[in-house]
Amino acid sequence: MKKAVFILAMIVLFACIPFSPITGATEGELLFELTEDEVDAFLANTEGHKFLRNASRDGRPVYSKDPDGGIMMSNRNADWQSLDIRDDWMERGKSYSIIVEFVSSRDTLFRIMNTDSPYATLAVTGQESTSGLLSMNIAITDGQRGVRLTTPQSSLVDYTVRKISIYEGDLPADMIVQKWPMDIPSLHEAFSEFFLFGNILEPGELSNSGTVDMFLHQYNAVTAENAMKPGNVWRTKDTYDFSAADRLVDWAIDNGITIHGHTLVWHSQSAPWLTTDSNGAPLTRTEAKANMELFISTYAGHFSGRVDSWDVVNEAIASYGDESIRNWRGQLRIDSPWYRAYANGIDRAAGERPEDYIYDAFVFARIAAPDAVLYYNDYNEEFPHKRECIAGMVEELNEQWRSDPRNTEPGRLLIEVIGMQGHYWTSNLSVNNVRDSIERFIKTGARVAITELDIPIGSYQGFARRTDSIIERQAILYAELFSIFVEFSEHIDRVTVWGKADTQSWRWEGHPVLFDGDFQPKPAFWSVLDVAAGTAEEDPPVPETPQPTETPPAQTPEVTPVPTPAPEPGPVPESNNSGFPWWGVLLICIGTAAVAASVFLIAKRSK
Ligand code: XIL
């Protein structure tokens, strides 16, 4: 009922936007509206229309005029088959606000994303539904091409963008649909005596003032979700572009928060030129090593003194395989392109091994960025065999470094932190195994960080249906984990949650993080805070789940291929602020808008 009132209030409010005092409130004019003429101009591809056509070669999506109004996208097979609003008529750095209404025939989330690579979700509807209203403030950055209106990759429904309004200047706070609460406690303040508390951000999200304000309130450490991965910063041997990463790093420095670089050497989301030739065949060991040195010395060197720490090597140990093997050399991810290239042209008689790429990466990183703290990062590290392999590898490589002539800091480890990603599942998580791994990792002499924490509801077999009780269970698991993190906090540098709100998470179907789709704190948020306050209730011990013998690798999908739509020429269109008889309707609409705003506020308060 409350939700219905809320939705009704938003619809009334939205209907009044073109006539309401919002224009005055933003102190900016209405610059664009999706009128029928605009729809026709886009579909006829008339010069000067404000959209980008994101179609694949086989003609997906089909763009058409929705009989009930707006532009419909159908026959899609990728989330980028969407409607993008061009931004070349907006001024760089200036702030704008945008309000969009979507409809679809099936329940889905709707998203506003930026088209600045890598793509970031700027705003997303609170829950899956057949209609959605999004509003946000946005600043246009240099790298941007447009603003994408779409649905998630796992929900490729037909959808219509029914209304769009773009204003100059920021929206008043009450016009923002998804709003972060700022009057709740701060996670980083609550845990300040224990460890840093981080989350992820993409450079594109820095243009959303609501997200930024919330982030600075809740977190004091940031990791780029995708922007600092090799494939996103250095696409071919001759073309690297650190500008998006620079933006995020500069922002972190300006705001006094710690920035963690993720990542240098990884099998996924890497840059193919590093390890393979133009036919996709592995380079030789010598070529790959030279590329690695060039890549790390240039990239980590560029950020030396600015990025606080790096995931130097990510996910080099396999999660599958024989659980009886506890020696890391027998448990390597042999499908990594780095492993393959280092195996190509190897001189085994001289003691060379494919896994030498791991040691090389750390040494190059130490030399390029001597002040940065260096991490080995991986998932499923709570499994006893994987735990032992990683601990053994860290001990052995740190030992090797002690007598390496390039080591100018005796007493300093090469691998200083073991990063535990922490991509768990409510049904499979054994907190006792996590505790055992932390204890084992501390014994190596390294420190520990929890780098990508999320606990979706479900199991390795898949996501489960959301119920209140499973959300409560998730809160208990979060609290149990945080109790362990606090217990070992002397050895733990940082805990980073991988996602700000459930709907923004890469595992969004599992409602995995501390805030829900309406950006409200979940039971898990409060249970985590209780741990900091030392008031966590003693819960009955969690029954241990037997470990599966075969563990599917964590979801690390490759980056969605990005189309490069043909540039659409055309002059900057005139403002769409037509000669509408404002004063004639203003009096009626002020009244309507005031009623709508009151309904909205009442509904919000009673939520
Ligand atoms: C994920 C991102 O969250 C997704 O947006 C992207 O599509 C795939 O990568 N381990 C890692 C992270 O080290 O980089 C991954 O991030 C999640 C698993």
Coordinates of C-alpha atoms and ligand atoms in Angstrom, one line a residue:
M1 CA 0.0 0.0 0.0
K2 CA 2.7 2.4 1.0
K3 CA 4.6 1.5 -2.1
A4 CA 1.5 2.2 -4.2
V5 CA 1.1 5.6 -2.6
F6 CA 4.7 6.3 -3.3
I7 CA 4.5 5.3 -6.9
L8 CA 1.3 7.3 -7.4
A9 CA 3.0 10.3 -5.8
M10 CA 6.0 9.9 -8.1
I11 CA 3.7 9.6 -11.2
V12 CA 1.7 12.7 -10.3
L13 CA 5.0 14.5 -9.5
F14 CA 6.5 13.5 -12.8
A15 CA 3.4 14.5 -14.7
C16 CA 3.8 18.0 -13.2
I17 CA 7.5 18.4 -13.9
P18 CA 7.2 20.2 -17.2
F19 CA 4.9 22.7 -15.6
S20 CA 5.9 22.7 -12.0
P21 CA 8.2 25.1 -10.1
I22 CA 11.1 22.7 -10.6
T23 CA 12.4 24.9 -13.4
G24 CA 12.7 27.7 -10.9
A25 CA 14.0 25.3 -8.2
T26 CA 16.9 24.1 -10.4
E27 CA 17.5 27.7 -11.6
G28 CA 17.9 26.0 -14.9
E29 CA 15.8 25.8 -17.9
L30 CA 14.3 22.7 -19.4
L31 CA 16.8 21.9 -22.1
F32 CA 15.2 18.7 -23.6
E33 CA 12.0 16.8 -23.5
L34 CA 11.1 13.6 -25.4
T35 CA 8.3 15.0 -27.5
E36 CA 6.6 13.1 -30.3
D37 CA 8.6 15.2 -32.8
E38 CA 11.8 14.1 -31.0
V39 CA 10.8 10.5 -31.3
D40 CA 10.0 10.9 -35.0
A41 CA 13.3 12.7 -35.6
F42 CA 15.2 9.9 -34.1
L43 CA 13.4 7.1 -35.9
A44 CA 13.8 9.0 -39.2
N45 CA 17.4 9.7 -38.3
T46 CA 16.9 13.4 -39.0
E47 CA 19.9 15.5 -38.5
G48 CA 20.1 17.1 -35.1
H49 CA 18.2 14.5 -33.1
K50 CA 19.6 13.8 -29.6
F51 CA 20.3 10.1 -29.6
L52 CA 22.8 7.5 -30.5
R53 CA 21.8 4.4 -32.4
N54 CA 23.3 1.4 -30.6
A55 CA 22.6 -1.3 -33.0
S56 CA 24.5 -4.5 -33.7
R57 CA 25.4 -5.6 -37.3
D58 CA 22.4 -7.9 -37.4
G59 CA 20.1 -5.0 -36.6
R60 CA 19.4 -5.4 -32.9
P61 CA 17.6 -3.7 -31.3
V62 CA 14.7 -2.7 -33.4
Y63 CA 13.8 0.9 -32.6
S64 CA 10.1 1.8 -33.0
K65 CA 7.5 4.3 -31.8
D66 CA 5.6 3.0 -28.9
P67 CA 1.9 3.6 -29.6
D68 CA 1.5 4.9 -26.0
G69 CA 4.4 7.3 -26.5
G70 CA 8.2 7.1 -26.4
I71 CA 10.8 5.0 -28.1
M72 CA 10.7 1.2 -27.9
M73 CA 13.7 -1.1 -28.0
S74 CA 12.9 -4.7 -29.0
N75 CA 14.7 -7.9 -30.2
R76 CA 17.8 -7.3 -28.0
N77 CA 20.5 -9.7 -27.1
A78 CA 22.9 -7.4 -25.2
D79 CA 22.4 -4.6 -22.7
W80 CA 24.2 -2.1 -24.8
Q81 CA 21.4 -2.4 -27.4
S82 CA 19.8 0.6 -25.8
L83 CA 18.9 4.2 -26.2
D84 CA 21.8 6.6 -25.5
I85 CA 21.3 10.3 -25.2
R86 CA 24.1 12.1 -26.9
D87 CA 25.8 14.6 -24.7
D88 CA 27.8 16.6 -27.3
W89 CA 25.3 19.5 -26.9
M90 CA 26.0 19.7 -23.2
E91 CA 29.0 21.6 -21.7
R92 CA 31.8 19.6 -20.1
G93 CA 31.9 19.9 -16.3
K94 CA 28.6 21.7 -16.1
S95 CA 25.8 20.1 -14.0
Y96 CA 22.5 18.9 -15.5
S97 CA 19.7 16.9 -14.1
I98 CA 17.8 14.2 -15.9
I99 CA 14.5 12.5 -15.3
V100 CA 13.5 9.4 -17.2
E101 CA 10.4 7.2 -17.2
F102 CA 10.6 3.6 -18.5
V103 CA 8.1 0.8 -19.1
S104 CA 8.5 -2.8 -20.2
S105 CA 6.3 -5.8 -20.6
R106 CA 8.2 -7.9 -18.0
D107 CA 9.6 -7.1 -14.5
T108 CA 13.1 -5.7 -14.8
L109 CA 15.5 -3.1 -13.3
F110 CA 16.1 0.0 -15.4
R111 CA 19.4 1.8 -15.4
I112 CA 21.0 5.1 -16.4
M113 CA 24.6 4.4 -17.2
N114 CA 27.4 6.6 -18.5
T115 CA 29.0 5.6 -21.8
D116 CA 32.5 6.6 -20.6
S117 CA 34.5 3.4 -20.7
P118 CA 34.1 1.4 -18.5
Y119 CA 30.4 1.8 -18.3
A120 CA 29.0 2.6 -14.8
T121 CA 25.6 2.4 -13.4
L122 CA 24.7 6.0 -12.5
A123 CA 21.2 5.3 -11.2
V124 CA 19.1 2.2 -11.1
T125 CA 15.5 1.5 -10.1
G126 CA 14.9 0.1 -6.6
Q127 CA 13.3 -3.2 -7.6
E128 CA 12.3 -5.1 -10.6
S129 CA 9.1 -3.8 -12.1
T130 CA 7.3 -3.1 -15.4
S131 CA 7.8 0.6 -14.9
G132 CA 10.5 2.8 -13.4
L133 CA 11.3 6.4 -12.8
L134 CA 14.8 7.6 -12.4
S135 CA 16.2 11.0 -11.7
M136 CA 19.7 12.2 -11.0
N137 CA 22.2 15.0 -11.2
I138 CA 24.9 14.5 -13.7
A139 CA 28.0 16.4 -14.8
I140 CA 29.4 15.6 -18.2
T141 CA 33.0 14.6 -18.3
D142 CA 35.5 14.6 -21.1
G143 CA 35.5 11.0 -21.9
Q144 CA 31.8 10.7 -22.1
R145 CA 29.8 10.2 -25.3
G146 CA 26.3 10.0 -23.8
V147 CA 24.0 8.8 -21.2
R148 CA 22.7 5.2 -21.6
L149 CA 19.1 4.2 -20.7
T150 CA 19.0 0.4 -20.5
T151 CA 18.2 -2.8 -18.5
P152 CA 20.7 -5.3 -17.1
Q153 CA 22.4 -7.8 -19.3
S154 CA 20.5 -10.6 -17.5
S155 CA 17.2 -9.0 -18.3
L156 CA 17.1 -8.2 -22.0
V157 CA 13.4 -7.3 -22.2
D158 CA 11.7 -5.1 -24.7
Y159 CA 11.4 -1.7 -23.1
T160 CA 10.2 1.8 -23.9
V161 CA 11.7 5.1 -22.8
R162 CA 8.6 7.0 -22.4
K163 CA 9.6 10.4 -21.0
I164 CA 12.9 12.2 -20.7
S165 CA 13.5 15.7 -19.3
I166 CA 16.9 17.3 -19.0
Y167 CA 17.3 20.5 -17.1
E168 CA 20.2 22.8 -16.5
G169 CA 21.5 22.6 -12.9
D170 CA 20.8 20.2 -10.1
L171 CA 17.4 18.8 -9.1
P172 CA 16.1 19.8 -5.6
A173 CA 16.7 16.9 -3.2
D174 CA 13.1 15.9 -3.1
M175 CA 13.0 15.3 -6.8
I176 CA 15.7 12.6 -6.7
V177 CA 13.9 9.2 -6.6
Q178 CA 16.7 7.0 -5.3
K179 CA 18.3 8.9 -2.5
W180 CA 20.9 7.7 -0.1
P181 CA 20.1 8.3 3.6
M182 CA 22.7 10.7 5.0
D183 CA 21.3 10.7 8.6
I184 CA 22.4 7.1 9.4
P185 CA 25.8 6.2 11.0
S186 CA 28.9 6.0 9.0
L187 CA 30.5 2.6 8.5
H188 CA 34.1 4.0 8.2
E189 CA 33.6 6.1 11.4
A190 CA 32.2 3.1 13.3
F191 CA 35.2 0.9 12.3
S192 CA 37.8 3.7 12.5
E193 CA 39.8 2.0 15.3
F194 CA 39.8 -1.3 13.5
F195 CA 40.4 -1.0 9.7
L196 CA 39.6 1.1 6.6
F197 CA 36.0 0.5 5.3
G198 CA 35.8 0.7 1.5
N199 CA 33.5 0.2 -1.4
I200 CA 33.7 0.5 -5.2
L201 CA 33.2 3.4 -7.6
E202 CA 33.7 4.0 -11.2
P203 CA 35.1 7.4 -12.5
G204 CA 31.8 8.0 -14.3
E205 CA 29.9 7.8 -11.0
L206 CA 31.8 10.9 -9.7
S207 CA 29.3 13.0 -11.7
N208 CA 26.4 11.8 -9.5
S209 CA 26.5 14.2 -6.5
G210 CA 24.2 11.9 -4.4
T211 CA 26.5 8.9 -4.8
V212 CA 29.6 11.0 -4.0
D213 CA 28.2 12.5 -0.9
M214 CA 27.0 9.1 0.3
F215 CA 30.4 7.5 -0.5
L216 CA 32.3 10.1 1.5
H217 CA 29.9 9.6 4.4
Q218 CA 30.1 5.8 4.5
Y219 CA 33.6 4.9 3.2
N220 CA 37.2 5.9 3.5
A221 CA 38.7 3.6 0.9
V222 CA 37.9 3.1 -2.8
T223 CA 38.6 0.5 -5.4
A224 CA 37.6 1.0 -9.1
E225 CA 35.1 -1.7 -10.0
N226 CA 36.5 -2.0 -13.5
A227 CA 38.2 1.2 -14.6
M228 CA 41.7 0.3 -13.4
K229 CA 41.8 -3.2 -14.9
P230 CA 44.4 -3.7 -17.7
G231 CA 41.9 -4.1 -20.5
N232 CA 40.4 -0.8 -19.6
V233 CA 43.5 1.3 -19.3
W234 CA 45.7 -0.1 -22.1
R235 CA 43.9 -1.6 -25.0
T236 CA 46.6 -2.1 -27.5
K237 CA 50.4 -1.8 -27.2
D238 CA 50.4 1.7 -28.6
T239 CA 47.3 3.1 -26.9
Y240 CA 47.0 3.6 -23.2
D241 CA 44.6 6.0 -21.5
F242 CA 44.9 6.6 -17.8
S243 CA 42.6 9.6 -17.8
A244 CA 39.6 7.9 -16.3
A245 CA 41.7 6.2 -13.6
D246 CA 43.4 9.6 -13.0
R247 CA 40.1 11.1 -12.3
L248 CA 39.2 8.6 -9.7
V249 CA 42.7 8.7 -8.1
D250 CA 42.7 12.5 -8.0
W251 CA 39.2 12.5 -6.5
A252 CA 40.3 10.0 -3.8
I253 CA 43.4 12.1 -3.0
D254 CA 41.5 15.4 -2.9
N255 CA 39.0 13.8 -0.5
G256 CA 41.6 12.1 1.7
I257 CA 40.5 8.6 1.1
T258 CA 42.7 5.6 0.4
I259 CA 42.8 4.3 -3.2
H260 CA 43.5 0.7 -4.0
G261 CA 44.6 -0.2 -7.5
H262 CA 42.8 -3.2 -9.0
T263 CA 44.5 -4.9 -10.8
L264 CA 47.8 -5.4 -12.7
V265 CA 48.1 -9.1 -13.7
W266 CA 44.9 -11.1 -14.2
H267 CA 43.7 -13.7 -16.6
S268 CA 40.4 -11.9 -17.0
Q269 CA 39.6 -8.3 -18.3
S270 CA 43.3 -8.1 -19.3
A271 CA 44.8 -6.6 -22.4
P272 CA 45.4 -9.3 -25.0
W273 CA 48.5 -7.6 -26.4
L274 CA 50.3 -8.3 -23.2
T275 CA 50.2 -12.1 -23.6
T276 CA 49.0 -13.1 -27.1
D277 CA 49.8 -12.3 -30.7
S278 CA 47.2 -10.9 -33.2
N279 CA 46.0 -14.5 -33.8
G280 CA 45.4 -15.1 -30.1
A281 CA 48.4 -17.5 -29.8
P282 CA 50.5 -17.1 -26.7
L283 CA 53.6 -14.8 -27.0
T284 CA 56.9 -16.3 -25.9
R285 CA 58.0 -16.0 -22.4
T286 CA 60.6 -13.4 -23.2
E287 CA 58.0 -11.2 -25.1
A288 CA 55.4 -11.5 -22.4
K289 CA 57.9 -10.7 -19.7
A290 CA 59.1 -7.6 -21.6
N291 CA 55.4 -6.5 -22.1
M292 CA 54.7 -7.0 -18.4
E293 CA 57.7 -4.9 -17.4
L294 CA 56.6 -2.1 -19.8
F295 CA 53.0 -2.3 -18.6
I296 CA 53.7 -2.3 -14.9
S297 CA 56.6 0.2 -15.0
T298 CA 54.5 2.6 -17.0
Y299 CA 51.1 2.1 -15.4
A300 CA 52.1 1.6 -11.7
G301 CA 54.9 4.1 -12.3
H302 CA 52.3 6.7 -13.5
F303 CA 50.4 6.3 -10.2
S304 CA 53.5 5.9 -8.0
G305 CA 53.0 7.9 -4.8
R306 CA 49.3 8.4 -5.6
V307 CA 47.8 4.9 -5.5
D308 CA 48.2 3.5 -2.0
S309 CA 48.2 -0.2 -2.8
W310 CA 47.9 -2.6 -5.7
D311 CA 46.4 -6.0 -6.4
V312 CA 49.5 -7.0 -8.3
V313 CA 48.4 -10.5 -9.1
N314 CA 44.7 -11.5 -9.1
E315 CA 43.4 -15.1 -9.0
A316 CA 46.5 -17.1 -10.0
I317 CA 45.6 -20.2 -8.0
A318 CA 42.9 -22.5 -9.3
S319 CA 39.8 -23.1 -7.3
Y320 CA 39.0 -26.4 -8.9
G321 CA 41.4 -29.3 -8.9
D322 CA 42.6 -31.9 -6.4
E323 CA 41.9 -30.8 -2.8
S324 CA 44.7 -33.1 -1.6
I325 CA 47.3 -30.9 -3.4
R326 CA 48.4 -28.3 -0.9
N327 CA 51.5 -27.1 -2.9
W328 CA 50.7 -24.0 -4.9
R329 CA 52.8 -25.1 -7.9
G330 CA 50.4 -28.0 -8.3
Q331 CA 47.3 -25.8 -8.1
L332 CA 47.9 -23.0 -10.6
R333 CA 45.4 -21.6 -12.9
I334 CA 46.9 -23.0 -16.1
D335 CA 44.4 -21.4 -18.4
S336 CA 45.7 -17.9 -17.5
P337 CA 47.2 -16.3 -20.7
W338 CA 50.1 -15.2 -18.5
Y339 CA 50.8 -18.8 -17.5
R340 CA 50.6 -19.9 -21.1
A341 CA 52.9 -17.3 -22.4
Y342 CA 55.5 -17.9 -19.7
A343 CA 55.3 -21.6 -20.6
N344 CA 56.1 -20.8 -24.3
G345 CA 59.8 -21.1 -25.0
I346 CA 60.6 -22.2 -21.4
D347 CA 64.0 -23.6 -20.4
R348 CA 62.9 -26.1 -17.8
A349 CA 66.5 -27.4 -17.4
A350 CA 67.6 -23.9 -16.4
G351 CA 64.9 -24.0 -13.7
E352 CA 62.4 -21.8 -15.5
R353 CA 58.7 -22.3 -14.7
P354 CA 55.5 -20.9 -16.1
E355 CA 54.4 -19.5 -12.7
D356 CA 57.5 -17.3 -12.7
Y357 CA 55.2 -14.6 -14.0
I358 CA 53.8 -14.1 -10.5
Y359 CA 57.2 -13.3 -8.9
D360 CA 58.1 -11.0 -11.9
A361 CA 54.9 -9.0 -11.5
F362 CA 55.6 -8.3 -7.8
V363 CA 59.2 -7.3 -8.5
F364 CA 58.2 -5.0 -11.4
A365 CA 55.5 -3.4 -9.2
R366 CA 57.9 -2.9 -6.3
I367 CA 60.4 -1.2 -8.5
A368 CA 57.7 1.0 -10.3
A369 CA 55.8 2.1 -7.2
P370 CA 58.1 1.6 -4.2
D371 CA 55.7 3.3 -1.8
A372 CA 52.6 1.2 -2.7
V373 CA 51.6 -1.8 -0.6
L374 CA 51.5 -4.9 -2.7
Y375 CA 48.7 -7.5 -2.6
Y376 CA 48.1 -11.0 -3.8
N377 CA 44.3 -11.2 -4.3
D378 CA 42.0 -14.2 -4.8
Y379 CA 38.7 -15.9 -4.0
N380 CA 37.6 -19.1 -2.3
E381 CA 40.6 -18.7 0.0
E382 CA 38.6 -20.0 2.9
F383 CA 38.9 -23.5 1.3
P384 CA 41.6 -25.4 3.2
H385 CA 43.5 -26.5 0.2
K386 CA 43.5 -23.2 -1.5
R387 CA 44.4 -21.5 1.8
E388 CA 47.4 -23.6 2.1
C389 CA 48.5 -23.1 -1.5
I390 CA 48.3 -19.3 -1.2
A391 CA 50.0 -19.2 2.2
G392 CA 52.8 -21.4 0.8
M393 CA 53.2 -19.3 -2.3
V394 CA 53.4 -16.1 -0.3
E395 CA 56.0 -17.6 2.1
E396 CA 58.1 -18.9 -0.8
L397 CA 58.1 -15.8 -2.9
N398 CA 58.8 -13.6 0.0
E399 CA 61.7 -15.8 0.9
Q400 CA 63.0 -15.6 -2.7
W401 CA 62.9 -11.8 -2.5
R402 CA 65.0 -11.7 0.7
S403 CA 68.1 -12.6 -1.3
D404 CA 67.1 -10.9 -4.6
P405 CA 69.8 -8.3 -5.4
R406 CA 67.0 -5.9 -6.5
N407 CA 65.7 -5.8 -2.9
T408 CA 66.9 -2.6 -1.4
E409 CA 64.7 -2.8 1.7
P410 CA 65.7 -5.7 3.8
G411 CA 62.9 -6.5 6.3
R412 CA 60.2 -5.4 3.9
L413 CA 58.1 -8.2 2.4
L414 CA 57.5 -8.4 -1.3
I415 CA 53.9 -9.6 -1.0
E416 CA 52.7 -7.6 1.9
V417 CA 49.0 -8.2 2.0
I418 CA 46.9 -11.3 1.2
G419 CA 43.6 -10.0 -0.2
M420 CA 40.6 -12.2 0.4
Q421 CA 38.0 -11.2 -2.1
G422 CA 35.2 -12.6 0.0
H423 CA 32.6 -13.4 -2.8
Y424 CA 30.5 -15.8 -0.7
W425 CA 27.0 -17.3 -0.7
T426 CA 24.6 -17.4 2.2
S427 CA 24.3 -21.2 1.8
N428 CA 27.9 -22.1 1.4
L429 CA 29.8 -19.7 3.7
S430 CA 31.7 -21.3 6.5
V431 CA 32.8 -18.4 8.8
N432 CA 35.0 -20.9 10.6
N433 CA 36.9 -21.5 7.5
V434 CA 37.3 -17.8 6.9
R435 CA 38.7 -17.5 10.4
D436 CA 41.2 -20.3 9.8
S437 CA 42.4 -18.7 6.6
I438 CA 42.9 -15.4 8.3
E439 CA 44.9 -17.1 11.0
R440 CA 47.0 -19.0 8.5
F441 CA 47.7 -16.0 6.3
I442 CA 48.8 -14.0 9.4
K443 CA 51.4 -16.7 10.1
T444 CA 53.0 -16.0 6.7
G445 CA 54.0 -12.6 8.1
A446 CA 51.8 -10.8 5.6
R447 CA 48.8 -8.6 6.5
V448 CA 45.3 -9.4 5.4
A449 CA 42.5 -7.4 3.7
I450 CA 39.0 -8.3 2.7
T451 CA 38.8 -6.8 -0.7
E452 CA 35.5 -7.6 -2.5
L453 CA 33.0 -8.7 0.1
D454 CA 29.5 -9.7 -0.9
I455 CA 27.1 -12.5 0.3
P456 CA 24.4 -13.1 -2.2
I457 CA 21.5 -15.2 -1.1
G458 CA 21.8 -18.7 -2.6
S459 CA 24.4 -21.3 -3.2
Y460 CA 26.9 -22.3 -5.9
Q461 CA 23.9 -23.7 -7.7
G462 CA 22.4 -20.3 -8.1
F463 CA 20.6 -17.4 -6.6
A464 CA 17.7 -18.1 -4.2
R465 CA 14.4 -16.3 -3.9
R466 CA 14.5 -13.4 -1.6
T467 CA 12.6 -13.8 1.7
D468 CA 12.7 -11.8 4.9
S469 CA 14.2 -14.7 6.7
I470 CA 17.1 -15.2 4.3
I471 CA 17.8 -11.5 4.5
E472 CA 18.0 -11.9 8.3
R473 CA 20.2 -14.9 7.9
Q474 CA 22.5 -12.8 5.6
A475 CA 22.7 -10.1 8.3
I476 CA 23.8 -12.8 10.8
L477 CA 26.5 -14.0 8.4
Y478 CA 27.8 -10.5 7.9
A479 CA 27.9 -9.9 11.6
E480 CA 29.8 -13.2 12.2
L481 CA 32.3 -12.2 9.6
F482 CA 32.8 -8.7 11.0
S483 CA 33.2 -10.1 14.5
I484 CA 36.2 -12.2 13.1
F485 CA 37.6 -9.2 11.2
V486 CA 37.4 -7.1 14.4
E487 CA 39.1 -9.9 16.4
F488 CA 42.0 -9.9 13.9
S489 CA 41.9 -6.2 13.2
E490 CA 45.5 -5.7 14.3
H491 CA 46.4 -7.6 11.1
I492 CA 43.6 -6.4 8.8
D493 CA 44.2 -3.2 6.8
R494 CA 40.8 -2.9 5.1
V495 CA 37.4 -4.4 4.5
T496 CA 35.9 -3.4 1.2
V497 CA 32.3 -4.3 0.2
W498 CA 31.9 -5.0 -3.6
G499 CA 28.8 -2.9 -4.3
K500 CA 27.1 0.1 -2.9
A501 CA 23.5 -1.1 -3.3
D502 CA 22.0 -4.5 -4.2
T503 CA 20.7 -3.4 -7.5
Q504 CA 24.2 -2.0 -8.5
S505 CA 26.1 -5.1 -7.7
W506 CA 27.5 -7.5 -10.3
R507 CA 25.6 -10.2 -8.4
W508 CA 22.4 -8.1 -8.0
E509 CA 20.1 -11.1 -8.4
G510 CA 21.3 -12.2 -5.0
H511 CA 20.8 -9.0 -3.0
P512 CA 24.3 -9.3 -1.8
V513 CA 25.4 -6.1 -0.1
L514 CA 24.5 -3.7 2.8
F515 CA 22.0 -1.4 1.1
D516 CA 18.9 -2.4 -0.9
G517 CA 17.7 -1.1 -4.3
D518 CA 16.0 1.9 -2.7
F519 CA 19.4 2.7 -1.2
Q520 CA 18.1 2.0 2.3
P521 CA 20.2 0.2 4.9
K522 CA 19.4 -3.5 5.1
P523 CA 19.5 -5.7 8.3
A524 CA 23.0 -6.5 7.4
F525 CA 24.1 -2.9 7.6
W526 CA 22.7 -2.6 11.1
S527 CA 24.2 -6.0 12.2
V528 CA 27.6 -4.9 10.9
L529 CA 27.3 -1.6 12.8
D530 CA 26.4 -3.5 16.0
V531 CA 29.7 -5.4 15.7
A532 CA 31.6 -2.1 15.8
A533 CA 29.6 -1.0 18.8
G534 CA 30.4 -4.3 20.5
T535 CA 26.7 -5.0 20.8
A536 CA 26.5 -7.9 18.5
E537 CA 24.2 -10.5 19.9
E538 CA 25.6 -14.0 20.5
D539 CA 24.0 -16.1 17.9
P540 CA 23.9 -19.8 18.0
P541 CA 26.8 -21.3 16.1
V542 CA 26.3 -21.6 12.4
P543 CA 26.0 -25.1 11.2
E544 CA 28.9 -25.8 8.9
T545 CA 28.1 -26.5 5.3
P546 CA 30.1 -29.3 3.8
Q547 CA 32.5 -27.9 1.1
P548 CA 31.7 -28.9 -2.4
T549 CA 34.4 -30.9 -4.1
E550 CA 34.0 -29.1 -7.4
T551 CA 33.7 -25.4 -7.0
P552 CA 32.6 -23.4 -10.0
P553 CA 34.9 -20.5 -10.5
A554 CA 33.6 -17.2 -9.1
Q555 CA 31.7 -15.2 -11.7
T556 CA 34.2 -13.2 -13.6
P557 CA 32.4 -12.5 -16.8
E558 CA 34.4 -10.9 -19.5
V559 CA 33.6 -7.3 -20.2
T560 CA 30.6 -6.8 -22.4
P561 CA 31.6 -6.0 -25.9
V562 CA 31.0 -2.4 -26.7
P563 CA 29.6 -1.3 -30.0
T564 CA 31.1 1.7 -31.7
P565 CA 28.1 3.3 -33.3
A566 CA 28.8 5.5 -36.2
P567 CA 29.3 9.1 -35.2
E568 CA 26.2 11.1 -35.8
P569 CA 27.0 14.5 -37.2
G570 CA 24.7 17.4 -36.6
P571 CA 24.6 20.9 -35.2
V572 CA 24.0 21.5 -31.6
P573 CA 20.2 21.7 -31.4
E574 CA 18.4 24.7 -30.0
S575 CA 17.0 24.4 -26.6
N576 CA 13.6 22.8 -26.6
N577 CA 12.2 25.4 -24.3
S578 CA 9.3 26.2 -26.6
G579 CA 6.9 29.1 -26.2
F580 CA 4.7 27.1 -23.8
P581 CA 2.1 29.3 -22.1
W582 CA 3.8 28.9 -18.7
W583 CA 2.0 31.6 -16.8
G584 CA -1.3 30.3 -17.8
V585 CA -0.8 26.9 -16.3
L586 CA 1.6 27.9 -13.6
L587 CA -1.0 28.7 -11.0
I588 CA -2.9 25.4 -11.5
C589 CA 0.3 23.4 -11.5
I590 CA 1.9 25.0 -8.4
G591 CA -1.2 23.8 -6.5
T592 CA -1.0 20.3 -8.1
A593 CA 2.7 20.0 -7.5
A594 CA 2.4 21.1 -3.9
V595 CA -0.2 18.4 -3.3
A596 CA 2.0 15.8 -5.0
A597 CA 5.1 16.8 -3.1
S598 CA 3.1 16.5 0.2
V599 CA 1.9 13.1 -0.8
F600 CA 5.4 12.1 -1.7
L601 CA 6.9 13.4 1.6
I602 CA 4.2 11.7 3.7
A603 CA 4.6 8.4 1.8
K604 CA 8.3 8.7 2.3
R605 CA 8.1 9.4 6.0
S606 CA 5.7 6.5 6.6
K607 CA 8.0 4.1 4.6
Ligands
XIL1 C1 33.7 -7.8 -11.6 C2 32.9 -6.5 -11.7 O1 32.2 -6.2 -10.5 C3 31.9 -6.6 -12.9 O2 31.3 -5.3 -13.2 C4 32.6 -7.0 -14.2 O3 31.7 -7.3 -15.2 C5 33.4 -8.3 -13.9 O4 34.3 -8.1 -12.8 N1 36.8 -10.7 -8.9 C6 37.5 -9.5 -9.2 C7 36.7 -8.3 -9.7 O5 38.7 -9.4 -8.9 O6 37.4 -7.6 -10.5 C8 35.4 -8.8 -10.3 O7 34.6 -7.6 -10.6 C9 34.7 -9.7 -9.4 C10 35.5 -10.9 -9.2

